[in-house]
Amino acid sequence: MLNIAIFGAPGVGKGTQSALIEKKYNLVHISTGDILREETSKGTELGLKAKAYMDKGQLIPDELIINMLEKKVDENINAEGILYDGFPRTVKQAEALDEMFKKKGLKLDTFLCLSADHDTLVARLLNRAKDSGRSDDADVNVIENRIKVYNEQTLPVADYYRAQGKAVEINGIGEINDIFKLICSVIDNAK
Ligand code: AP5
Ligand code: MG
């Protein structure tokens, strides 16, 4: 089973590239943000709890996310592979993922680390706000907070995987298809 994580700041292109990757490699795409938004629209207890954090651009507490993630992995344990988008987002989540993989006899094959400069991220999210319906895209202060939270709490996860030799740096600026080709060569190497 192939396990790939796609990582990077809000607006860097994780969801965009995930849609292409999941199709080409027949992977199950697990986006923690998408799951939380679905839970919110269904009005579940988890969704209502999560909304309060998401609307401010803050992270949902690790325990809630880790339980939710493991449940999704168990549901898809017979898949050809899983693409993790937006998870892990703290070092604690990364440690929990390692622990979960160990328990299930699995491993992370590659950690795709996308990057783009601050102004590009903000411009992309404000542009997406026009039709995304995402409340966290609509307010520039919330976007700025998401980027700040990313820099403070999420960036250390990249070092965690660099130390394991699993992180591959990818420039998130350029044509979507050119970035995808680069990602494909990384995945083909990791398989
Ligand atoms: P999440 O849904 O993961 O959002 P995010 O990380 O803020 O990232 P985005 O989805 O906004 O951006 P993206 O990288 O997917 O970019 P996209 O491809 O859409 O998380 C939302 C919230 O949920 C968090 O703030 C937190 O509250 C909570 N949460 C989720 N996971 C969590 C976790 N593990 N722990 C705790 N809390 C969690 O692209 C953006 C735009 O740019 C699009 O319009 C796209 O068309 C455009 N674009 C993409 N690539 C290019 C390109 N190459 N050139 C030009 N434009 C491009
Ligand atoms: Mg996304």
PDB file of C-alpha atoms and ligand atoms in Angstrom:
ATOM      1  CA  MET A   1       0.000   0.000   0.000  1.00  0.00           C
ATOM      2  CA  LEU A   2       1.361   3.359  -1.105  1.00  0.00           C
ATOM      3  CA  ASN A   3       1.171   6.160   1.493  1.00  0.00           C
ATOM      4  CA  ILE A   4       1.917   9.699   0.383  1.00  0.00           C
ATOM      5  CA  ALA A   5       1.546  12.973   2.259  1.00  0.00           C
ATOM      6  CA  ILE A   6       1.153  16.325   0.505  1.00  0.00           C
ATOM      7  CA  PHE A   7       2.184  19.226   2.679  1.00  0.00           C
ATOM      8  CA  GLY A   8       2.421  23.012   2.485  1.00  0.00           C
ATOM      9  CA  ALA A   9       0.859  26.325   3.421  1.00  0.00           C
ATOM     10  CA  PRO A  10      -2.788  27.286   2.832  1.00  0.00           C
ATOM     11  CA  GLY A  11      -3.245  27.960  -0.883  1.00  0.00           C
ATOM     12  CA  VAL A  12      -0.013  26.276  -1.984  1.00  0.00           C
ATOM     13  CA  GLY A  13      -1.917  23.814  -4.185  1.00  0.00           C
ATOM     14  CA  LYS A  14      -2.335  20.660  -2.064  1.00  0.00           C
ATOM     15  CA  GLY A  15      -5.959  20.093  -3.111  1.00  0.00           C
ATOM     16  CA  THR A  16      -5.282  20.952  -6.758  1.00  0.00           C
ATOM     17  CA  GLN A  17      -2.386  18.503  -7.051  1.00  0.00           C
ATOM     18  CA  SER A  18      -4.196  15.871  -4.955  1.00  0.00           C
ATOM     19  CA  ALA A  19      -7.020  15.687  -7.492  1.00  0.00           C
ATOM     20  CA  LEU A  20      -4.487  14.859 -10.229  1.00  0.00           C
ATOM     21  CA  ILE A  21      -2.442  12.440  -8.102  1.00  0.00           C
ATOM     22  CA  GLU A  22      -5.403  10.426  -6.802  1.00  0.00           C
ATOM     23  CA  LYS A  23      -6.646   9.882 -10.347  1.00  0.00           C
ATOM     24  CA  LYS A  24      -3.311   8.861 -11.852  1.00  0.00           C
ATOM     25  CA  TYR A  25      -2.240   6.539  -9.022  1.00  0.00           C
ATOM     26  CA  ASN A  26      -5.703   5.330  -7.996  1.00  0.00           C
ATOM     27  CA  LEU A  27      -5.263   6.529  -4.415  1.00  0.00           C
ATOM     28  CA  VAL A  28      -7.840   7.360  -1.786  1.00  0.00           C
ATOM     29  CA  HIS A  29      -7.567  11.090  -1.069  1.00  0.00           C
ATOM     30  CA  ILE A  30      -7.952  11.891   2.627  1.00  0.00           C
ATOM     31  CA  SER A  31      -8.148  15.664   3.125  1.00  0.00           C
ATOM     32  CA  THR A  32      -8.734  16.441   6.797  1.00  0.00           C
ATOM     33  CA  GLY A  33     -10.016  19.918   5.843  1.00  0.00           C
ATOM     34  CA  ASP A  34     -12.573  18.441   3.400  1.00  0.00           C
ATOM     35  CA  ILE A  35     -13.730  15.892   6.002  1.00  0.00           C
ATOM     36  CA  LEU A  36     -14.174  18.629   8.619  1.00  0.00           C
ATOM     37  CA  ARG A  37     -16.114  20.838   6.185  1.00  0.00           C
ATOM     38  CA  GLU A  38     -18.377  17.869   5.373  1.00  0.00           C
ATOM     39  CA  GLU A  39     -18.945  17.223   9.087  1.00  0.00           C
ATOM     40  CA  THR A  40     -19.772  20.914   9.554  1.00  0.00           C
ATOM     41  CA  SER A  41     -22.296  20.934   6.721  1.00  0.00           C
ATOM     42  CA  LYS A  42     -23.933  17.816   8.176  1.00  0.00           C
ATOM     43  CA  GLY A  43     -24.099  19.561  11.565  1.00  0.00           C
ATOM     44  CA  THR A  44     -22.406  16.707  13.473  1.00  0.00           C
ATOM     45  CA  GLU A  45     -20.914  17.276  16.920  1.00  0.00           C
ATOM     46  CA  LEU A  46     -17.379  17.087  15.475  1.00  0.00           C
ATOM     47  CA  GLY A  47     -18.321  19.454  12.657  1.00  0.00           C
ATOM     48  CA  LEU A  48     -19.789  22.061  14.973  1.00  0.00           C
ATOM     49  CA  LYS A  49     -16.758  21.883  17.262  1.00  0.00           C
ATOM     50  CA  ALA A  50     -14.380  22.155  14.290  1.00  0.00           C
ATOM     51  CA  LYS A  51     -16.163  25.129  12.725  1.00  0.00           C
ATOM     52  CA  ALA A  52     -15.298  27.408  15.635  1.00  0.00           C
ATOM     53  CA  TYR A  53     -11.583  26.766  15.052  1.00  0.00           C
ATOM     54  CA  MET A  54     -11.705  26.800  11.243  1.00  0.00           C
ATOM     55  CA  ASP A  55     -13.533  30.122  11.092  1.00  0.00           C
ATOM     56  CA  LYS A  56     -10.651  31.699  13.011  1.00  0.00           C
ATOM     57  CA  GLY A  57      -7.948  29.933  11.014  1.00  0.00           C
ATOM     58  CA  GLN A  58      -6.835  27.917  14.039  1.00  0.00           C
ATOM     59  CA  LEU A  59      -6.003  24.210  14.181  1.00  0.00           C
ATOM     60  CA  ILE A  60      -8.474  21.678  15.556  1.00  0.00           C
ATOM     61  CA  PRO A  61      -7.113  19.905  18.684  1.00  0.00           C
ATOM     62  CA  ASP A  62      -4.793  16.999  17.820  1.00  0.00           C
ATOM     63  CA  GLU A  63      -6.866  14.308  19.601  1.00  0.00           C
ATOM     64  CA  LEU A  64      -9.960  15.021  17.501  1.00  0.00           C
ATOM     65  CA  ILE A  65      -7.998  14.960  14.246  1.00  0.00           C
ATOM     66  CA  ILE A  66      -5.955  11.852  15.038  1.00  0.00           C
ATOM     67  CA  ASN A  67      -9.057   9.780  15.908  1.00  0.00           C
ATOM     68  CA  MET A  68     -10.868  10.989  12.817  1.00  0.00           C
ATOM     69  CA  LEU A  69      -7.871  10.178  10.613  1.00  0.00           C
ATOM     70  CA  GLU A  70      -7.365   6.664  11.943  1.00  0.00           C
ATOM     71  CA  LYS A  71     -11.044   5.899  11.377  1.00  0.00           C
ATOM     72  CA  LYS A  72     -10.703   6.994   7.726  1.00  0.00           C
ATOM     73  CA  VAL A  73      -7.560   4.902   7.239  1.00  0.00           C
ATOM     74  CA  ASP A  74      -9.316   1.833   8.678  1.00  0.00           C
ATOM     75  CA  GLU A  75     -12.214   2.362   6.272  1.00  0.00           C
ATOM     76  CA  ASN A  76      -9.752   2.315   3.359  1.00  0.00           C
ATOM     77  CA  ILE A  77      -7.236  -0.231   4.548  1.00  0.00           C
ATOM     78  CA  ASN A  78      -7.628  -2.347   1.371  1.00  0.00           C
ATOM     79  CA  ALA A  79      -7.049   0.578  -0.995  1.00  0.00           C
ATOM     80  CA  GLU A  80      -4.068   0.632  -3.387  1.00  0.00           C
ATOM     81  CA  GLY A  81      -2.845   3.622  -1.471  1.00  0.00           C
ATOM     82  CA  ILE A  82      -3.750   6.721   0.487  1.00  0.00           C
ATOM     83  CA  LEU A  83      -2.896  10.356  -0.168  1.00  0.00           C
ATOM     84  CA  TYR A  84      -2.864  12.461   3.016  1.00  0.00           C
ATOM     85  CA  ASP A  85      -3.684  16.135   2.365  1.00  0.00           C
ATOM     86  CA  GLY A  86      -3.534  18.589   5.278  1.00  0.00           C
ATOM     87  CA  PHE A  87      -2.357  15.916   7.704  1.00  0.00           C
ATOM     88  CA  PRO A  88      -0.065  15.730   9.648  1.00  0.00           C
ATOM     89  CA  ARG A  89      -0.135  19.384  10.612  1.00  0.00           C
ATOM     90  CA  THR A  90       1.663  19.280  13.975  1.00  0.00           C
ATOM     91  CA  VAL A  91       4.635  17.232  15.171  1.00  0.00           C
ATOM     92  CA  LYS A  92       2.244  15.444  17.532  1.00  0.00           C
ATOM     93  CA  GLN A  93       0.114  14.387  14.546  1.00  0.00           C
ATOM     94  CA  ALA A  94       3.236  13.214  12.686  1.00  0.00           C
ATOM     95  CA  GLU A  95       4.289  11.092  15.667  1.00  0.00           C
ATOM     96  CA  ALA A  96       0.764   9.657  15.908  1.00  0.00           C
ATOM     97  CA  LEU A  97       0.827   8.802  12.188  1.00  0.00           C
ATOM     98  CA  ASP A  98       4.155   6.988  12.579  1.00  0.00           C
ATOM     99  CA  GLU A  99       2.740   5.114  15.544  1.00  0.00           C
ATOM    100  CA  MET A 100      -0.391   4.172  13.592  1.00  0.00           C
ATOM    101  CA  PHE A 101       1.662   2.985  10.590  1.00  0.00           C
ATOM    102  CA  LYS A 102       3.829   0.850  12.874  1.00  0.00           C
ATOM    103  CA  LYS A 103       0.752  -0.742  14.414  1.00  0.00           C
ATOM    104  CA  LYS A 104      -0.673  -1.572  10.977  1.00  0.00           C
ATOM    105  CA  GLY A 105       2.630  -2.662   9.368  1.00  0.00           C
ATOM    106  CA  LEU A 106       2.612   0.308   6.971  1.00  0.00           C
ATOM    107  CA  LYS A 107       5.001   3.184   6.233  1.00  0.00           C
ATOM    108  CA  LEU A 108       4.988   6.644   4.710  1.00  0.00           C
ATOM    109  CA  ASP A 109       6.570   6.388   1.241  1.00  0.00           C
ATOM    110  CA  THR A 110       7.114  10.068   0.545  1.00  0.00           C
ATOM    111  CA  PHE A 111       6.388  13.504   1.993  1.00  0.00           C
ATOM    112  CA  LEU A 112       5.768  16.092  -0.749  1.00  0.00           C
ATOM    113  CA  CYS A 113       6.640  19.509   0.600  1.00  0.00           C
ATOM    114  CA  LEU A 114       5.182  22.303  -1.569  1.00  0.00           C
ATOM    115  CA  SER A 115       6.136  25.927  -1.059  1.00  0.00           C
ATOM    116  CA  ALA A 116       5.189  29.387  -2.335  1.00  0.00           C
ATOM    117  CA  ASP A 117       5.811  32.925  -1.089  1.00  0.00           C
ATOM    118  CA  HIS A 118       3.387  34.680   1.265  1.00  0.00           C
ATOM    119  CA  ASP A 119       1.900  37.118  -1.284  1.00  0.00           C
ATOM    120  CA  THR A 120       1.167  34.360  -3.782  1.00  0.00           C
ATOM    121  CA  LEU A 121      -0.669  32.353  -1.097  1.00  0.00           C
ATOM    122  CA  VAL A 122      -2.823  35.328  -0.080  1.00  0.00           C
ATOM    123  CA  ALA A 123      -3.622  36.241  -3.683  1.00  0.00           C
ATOM    124  CA  ARG A 124      -4.633  32.663  -4.542  1.00  0.00           C
ATOM    125  CA  LEU A 125      -6.906  32.327  -1.508  1.00  0.00           C
ATOM    126  CA  LEU A 126      -8.597  35.688  -2.051  1.00  0.00           C
ATOM    127  CA  ASN A 127      -9.204  34.685  -5.638  1.00  0.00           C
ATOM    128  CA  ARG A 128     -10.577  31.291  -4.596  1.00  0.00           C
ATOM    129  CA  ALA A 129     -12.880  33.048  -2.073  1.00  0.00           C
ATOM    130  CA  LYS A 130     -15.014  34.257  -4.997  1.00  0.00           C
ATOM    131  CA  ASP A 131     -16.469  30.783  -5.499  1.00  0.00           C
ATOM    132  CA  SER A 132     -15.146  28.408  -2.813  1.00  0.00           C
ATOM    133  CA  GLY A 133     -17.876  29.138  -0.281  1.00  0.00           C
ATOM    134  CA  ARG A 134     -15.190  28.668   2.395  1.00  0.00           C
ATOM    135  CA  SER A 135     -15.658  31.087   5.274  1.00  0.00           C
ATOM    136  CA  ASP A 136     -11.909  30.939   6.002  1.00  0.00           C
ATOM    137  CA  ASP A 137     -11.141  32.347   2.515  1.00  0.00           C
ATOM    138  CA  ALA A 138     -13.475  35.330   2.761  1.00  0.00           C
ATOM    139  CA  ASP A 139     -11.578  37.420   5.311  1.00  0.00           C
ATOM    140  CA  VAL A 140      -7.982  38.471   4.725  1.00  0.00           C
ATOM    141  CA  ASN A 141      -7.340  38.515   8.504  1.00  0.00           C
ATOM    142  CA  VAL A 142      -8.332  34.851   8.747  1.00  0.00           C
ATOM    143  CA  ILE A 143      -6.080  34.030   5.769  1.00  0.00           C
ATOM    144  CA  GLU A 144      -3.176  35.814   7.465  1.00  0.00           C
ATOM    145  CA  ASN A 145      -3.854  33.875  10.664  1.00  0.00           C
ATOM    146  CA  ARG A 146      -3.903  30.555   8.774  1.00  0.00           C
ATOM    147  CA  ILE A 147      -0.475  31.383   7.333  1.00  0.00           C
ATOM    148  CA  LYS A 148       0.833  32.448  10.761  1.00  0.00           C
ATOM    149  CA  VAL A 149      -0.454  29.232  12.369  1.00  0.00           C
ATOM    150  CA  TYR A 150       1.163  27.283   9.525  1.00  0.00           C
ATOM    151  CA  ASN A 151       4.537  28.960  10.087  1.00  0.00           C
ATOM    152  CA  GLU A 152       4.426  28.483  13.851  1.00  0.00           C
ATOM    153  CA  GLN A 153       2.781  25.085  14.348  1.00  0.00           C
ATOM    154  CA  THR A 154       2.928  23.218  11.050  1.00  0.00           C
ATOM    155  CA  LEU A 155       6.315  24.026   9.465  1.00  0.00           C
ATOM    156  CA  PRO A 156       8.199  21.968  12.113  1.00  0.00           C
ATOM    157  CA  VAL A 157       6.539  18.879  10.594  1.00  0.00           C
ATOM    158  CA  ALA A 158       8.709  19.369   7.481  1.00  0.00           C
ATOM    159  CA  ASP A 159      11.854  19.124   9.619  1.00  0.00           C
ATOM    160  CA  TYR A 160      10.455  15.997  11.249  1.00  0.00           C
ATOM    161  CA  TYR A 161      10.301  14.261   7.842  1.00  0.00           C
ATOM    162  CA  ARG A 162      13.552  15.817   6.585  1.00  0.00           C
ATOM    163  CA  ALA A 163      15.230  14.109   9.533  1.00  0.00           C
ATOM    164  CA  GLN A 164      13.743  10.801   8.311  1.00  0.00           C
ATOM    165  CA  GLY A 165      14.971  11.503   4.757  1.00  0.00           C
ATOM    166  CA  LYS A 166      11.388  11.386   3.437  1.00  0.00           C
ATOM    167  CA  ALA A 167      10.762  15.034   2.542  1.00  0.00           C
ATOM    168  CA  VAL A 168      10.998  16.117  -1.099  1.00  0.00           C
ATOM    169  CA  GLU A 169      10.913  19.880  -1.731  1.00  0.00           C
ATOM    170  CA  ILE A 170       8.690  21.048  -4.596  1.00  0.00           C
ATOM    171  CA  ASN A 171       8.276  24.575  -5.891  1.00  0.00           C
ATOM    172  CA  GLY A 172       4.519  25.292  -5.768  1.00  0.00           C
ATOM    173  CA  ILE A 173       4.777  28.216  -8.168  1.00  0.00           C
ATOM    174  CA  GLY A 174       4.414  27.539 -11.869  1.00  0.00           C
ATOM    175  CA  GLU A 175       2.009  25.798 -14.223  1.00  0.00           C
ATOM    176  CA  ILE A 176      -0.200  23.256 -12.443  1.00  0.00           C
ATOM    177  CA  ASN A 177       0.721  20.557 -14.969  1.00  0.00           C
ATOM    178  CA  ASP A 178       4.469  21.202 -14.709  1.00  0.00           C
ATOM    179  CA  ILE A 179       4.272  20.851 -10.914  1.00  0.00           C
ATOM    180  CA  PHE A 180       2.242  17.662 -11.350  1.00  0.00           C
ATOM    181  CA  LYS A 181       4.902  16.163 -13.657  1.00  0.00           C
ATOM    182  CA  LEU A 182       7.548  16.834 -11.040  1.00  0.00           C
ATOM    183  CA  ILE A 183       5.385  15.222  -8.368  1.00  0.00           C
ATOM    184  CA  CYS A 184       4.848  12.162 -10.582  1.00  0.00           C
ATOM    185  CA  SER A 185       8.600  11.666 -10.951  1.00  0.00           C
ATOM    186  CA  VAL A 186       8.986  11.810  -7.156  1.00  0.00           C
ATOM    187  CA  ILE A 187       6.168   9.295  -6.611  1.00  0.00           C
ATOM    188  CA  ASP A 188       7.495   6.948  -9.320  1.00  0.00           C
ATOM    189  CA  ASN A 189      10.869   6.999  -7.560  1.00  0.00           C
ATOM    190  CA  ALA A 190       9.324   6.257  -4.166  1.00  0.00           C
ATOM    191  CA  LYS A 191       7.205   3.318  -5.355  1.00  0.00           C
TER     192      LYS A 191
HETATM  193  P1  AP5 B   1      -7.423  22.744   4.776  1.00  0.00           P
HETATM  194  O1  AP5 B   1      -8.699  22.460   4.125  1.00  0.00           O
HETATM  195  O2  AP5 B   1      -6.360  21.717   4.796  1.00  0.00           O
HETATM  196  O3  AP5 B   1      -6.906  24.115   4.161  1.00  0.00           O
HETATM  197  P2  AP5 B   1      -5.461  24.771   4.016  1.00  0.00           P
HETATM  198  O4  AP5 B   1      -4.312  23.996   4.493  1.00  0.00           O
HETATM  199  O5  AP5 B   1      -5.647  26.124   4.586  1.00  0.00           O
HETATM  200  O6  AP5 B   1      -5.206  24.748   2.518  1.00  0.00           O
HETATM  201  P3  AP5 B   1      -6.171  25.085   1.360  1.00  0.00           P
HETATM  202  O7  AP5 B   1      -7.128  23.964   1.146  1.00  0.00           O
HETATM  203  O8  AP5 B   1      -6.750  26.442   1.539  1.00  0.00           O
HETATM  204  O9  AP5 B   1      -5.137  25.197   0.171  1.00  0.00           O
HETATM  205  P4  AP5 B   1      -4.518  24.095  -0.780  1.00  0.00           P
HETATM  206  O10 AP5 B   1      -3.084  23.943  -0.491  1.00  0.00           O
HETATM  207  O11 AP5 B   1      -5.361  22.857  -0.819  1.00  0.00           O
HETATM  208  O12 AP5 B   1      -4.624  24.876  -2.147  1.00  0.00           O
HETATM  209  P5  AP5 B   1      -5.592  24.646  -3.404  1.00  0.00           P
HETATM  210  O13 AP5 B   1      -5.104  23.504  -4.224  1.00  0.00           O
HETATM  211  O14 AP5 B   1      -6.999  24.641  -2.984  1.00  0.00           O
HETATM  212  O15 AP5 B   1      -7.663  23.169   6.309  1.00  0.00           O
HETATM  213  C1  AP5 B   1      -8.669  24.090   6.658  1.00  0.00           C
HETATM  214  C2  AP5 B   1      -8.802  24.181   8.169  1.00  0.00           C
HETATM  215  O16 AP5 B   1      -9.199  22.916   8.689  1.00  0.00           O
HETATM  216  C3  AP5 B   1      -7.519  24.519   8.951  1.00  0.00           C
HETATM  217  O17 AP5 B   1      -7.312  25.899   9.019  1.00  0.00           O
HETATM  218  C4  AP5 B   1      -7.836  23.897  10.316  1.00  0.00           C
HETATM  219  O18 AP5 B   1      -8.707  24.725  11.034  1.00  0.00           O
HETATM  220  C5  AP5 B   1      -8.576  22.628   9.931  1.00  0.00           C
HETATM  221  N1  AP5 B   1      -7.686  21.465   9.760  1.00  0.00           N
HETATM  222  C6  AP5 B   1      -7.518  20.717   8.625  1.00  0.00           C
HETATM  223  N2  AP5 B   1      -6.644  19.730   8.810  1.00  0.00           N
HETATM  224  C7  AP5 B   1      -6.214  19.826  10.102  1.00  0.00           C
HETATM  225  C8  AP5 B   1      -5.296  19.092  10.887  1.00  0.00           C
HETATM  226  N3  AP5 B   1      -4.605  18.055  10.381  1.00  0.00           N
HETATM  227  N4  AP5 B   1      -5.098  19.475  12.184  1.00  0.00           N
HETATM  228  C9  AP5 B   1      -5.785  20.520  12.710  1.00  0.00           C
HETATM  229  N5  AP5 B   1      -6.661  21.264  12.016  1.00  0.00           N
HETATM  230  C10 AP5 B   1      -6.890  20.919  10.724  1.00  0.00           C
HETATM  231  O19 AP5 B   1      -5.261  25.981  -4.232  1.00  0.00           O
HETATM  232  C11 AP5 B   1      -5.637  27.250  -3.769  1.00  0.00           C
HETATM  233  C12 AP5 B   1      -6.029  28.123  -4.968  1.00  0.00           C
HETATM  234  O20 AP5 B   1      -4.872  28.327  -5.784  1.00  0.00           O
HETATM  235  C13 AP5 B   1      -7.087  27.494  -5.867  1.00  0.00           C
HETATM  236  O21 AP5 B   1      -7.943  28.480  -6.327  1.00  0.00           O
HETATM  237  C14 AP5 B   1      -6.268  26.876  -7.018  1.00  0.00           C
HETATM  238  O22 AP5 B   1      -6.982  26.844  -8.208  1.00  0.00           O
HETATM  239  C15 AP5 B   1      -5.079  27.846  -7.101  1.00  0.00           C
HETATM  240  N6  AP5 B   1      -3.832  27.178  -7.551  1.00  0.00           N
HETATM  241  C16 AP5 B   1      -3.358  25.975  -7.145  1.00  0.00           C
HETATM  242  N7  AP5 B   1      -2.166  25.699  -7.741  1.00  0.00           N
HETATM  243  C17 AP5 B   1      -1.890  26.777  -8.525  1.00  0.00           C
HETATM  244  C18 AP5 B   1      -0.788  27.108  -9.392  1.00  0.00           C
HETATM  245  N8  AP5 B   1       0.235  26.263  -9.568  1.00  0.00           N
HETATM  246  N9  AP5 B   1      -0.813  28.298 -10.019  1.00  0.00           N
HETATM  247  C19 AP5 B   1      -1.858  29.157  -9.845  1.00  0.00           C
HETATM  248  N10 AP5 B   1      -2.923  28.907  -9.050  1.00  0.00           N
HETATM  249  C20 AP5 B   1      -2.945  27.732  -8.396  1.00  0.00           C
HETATM  250 MG    MG B   2      -6.999  22.115   0.323  1.00  0.00          MG
END
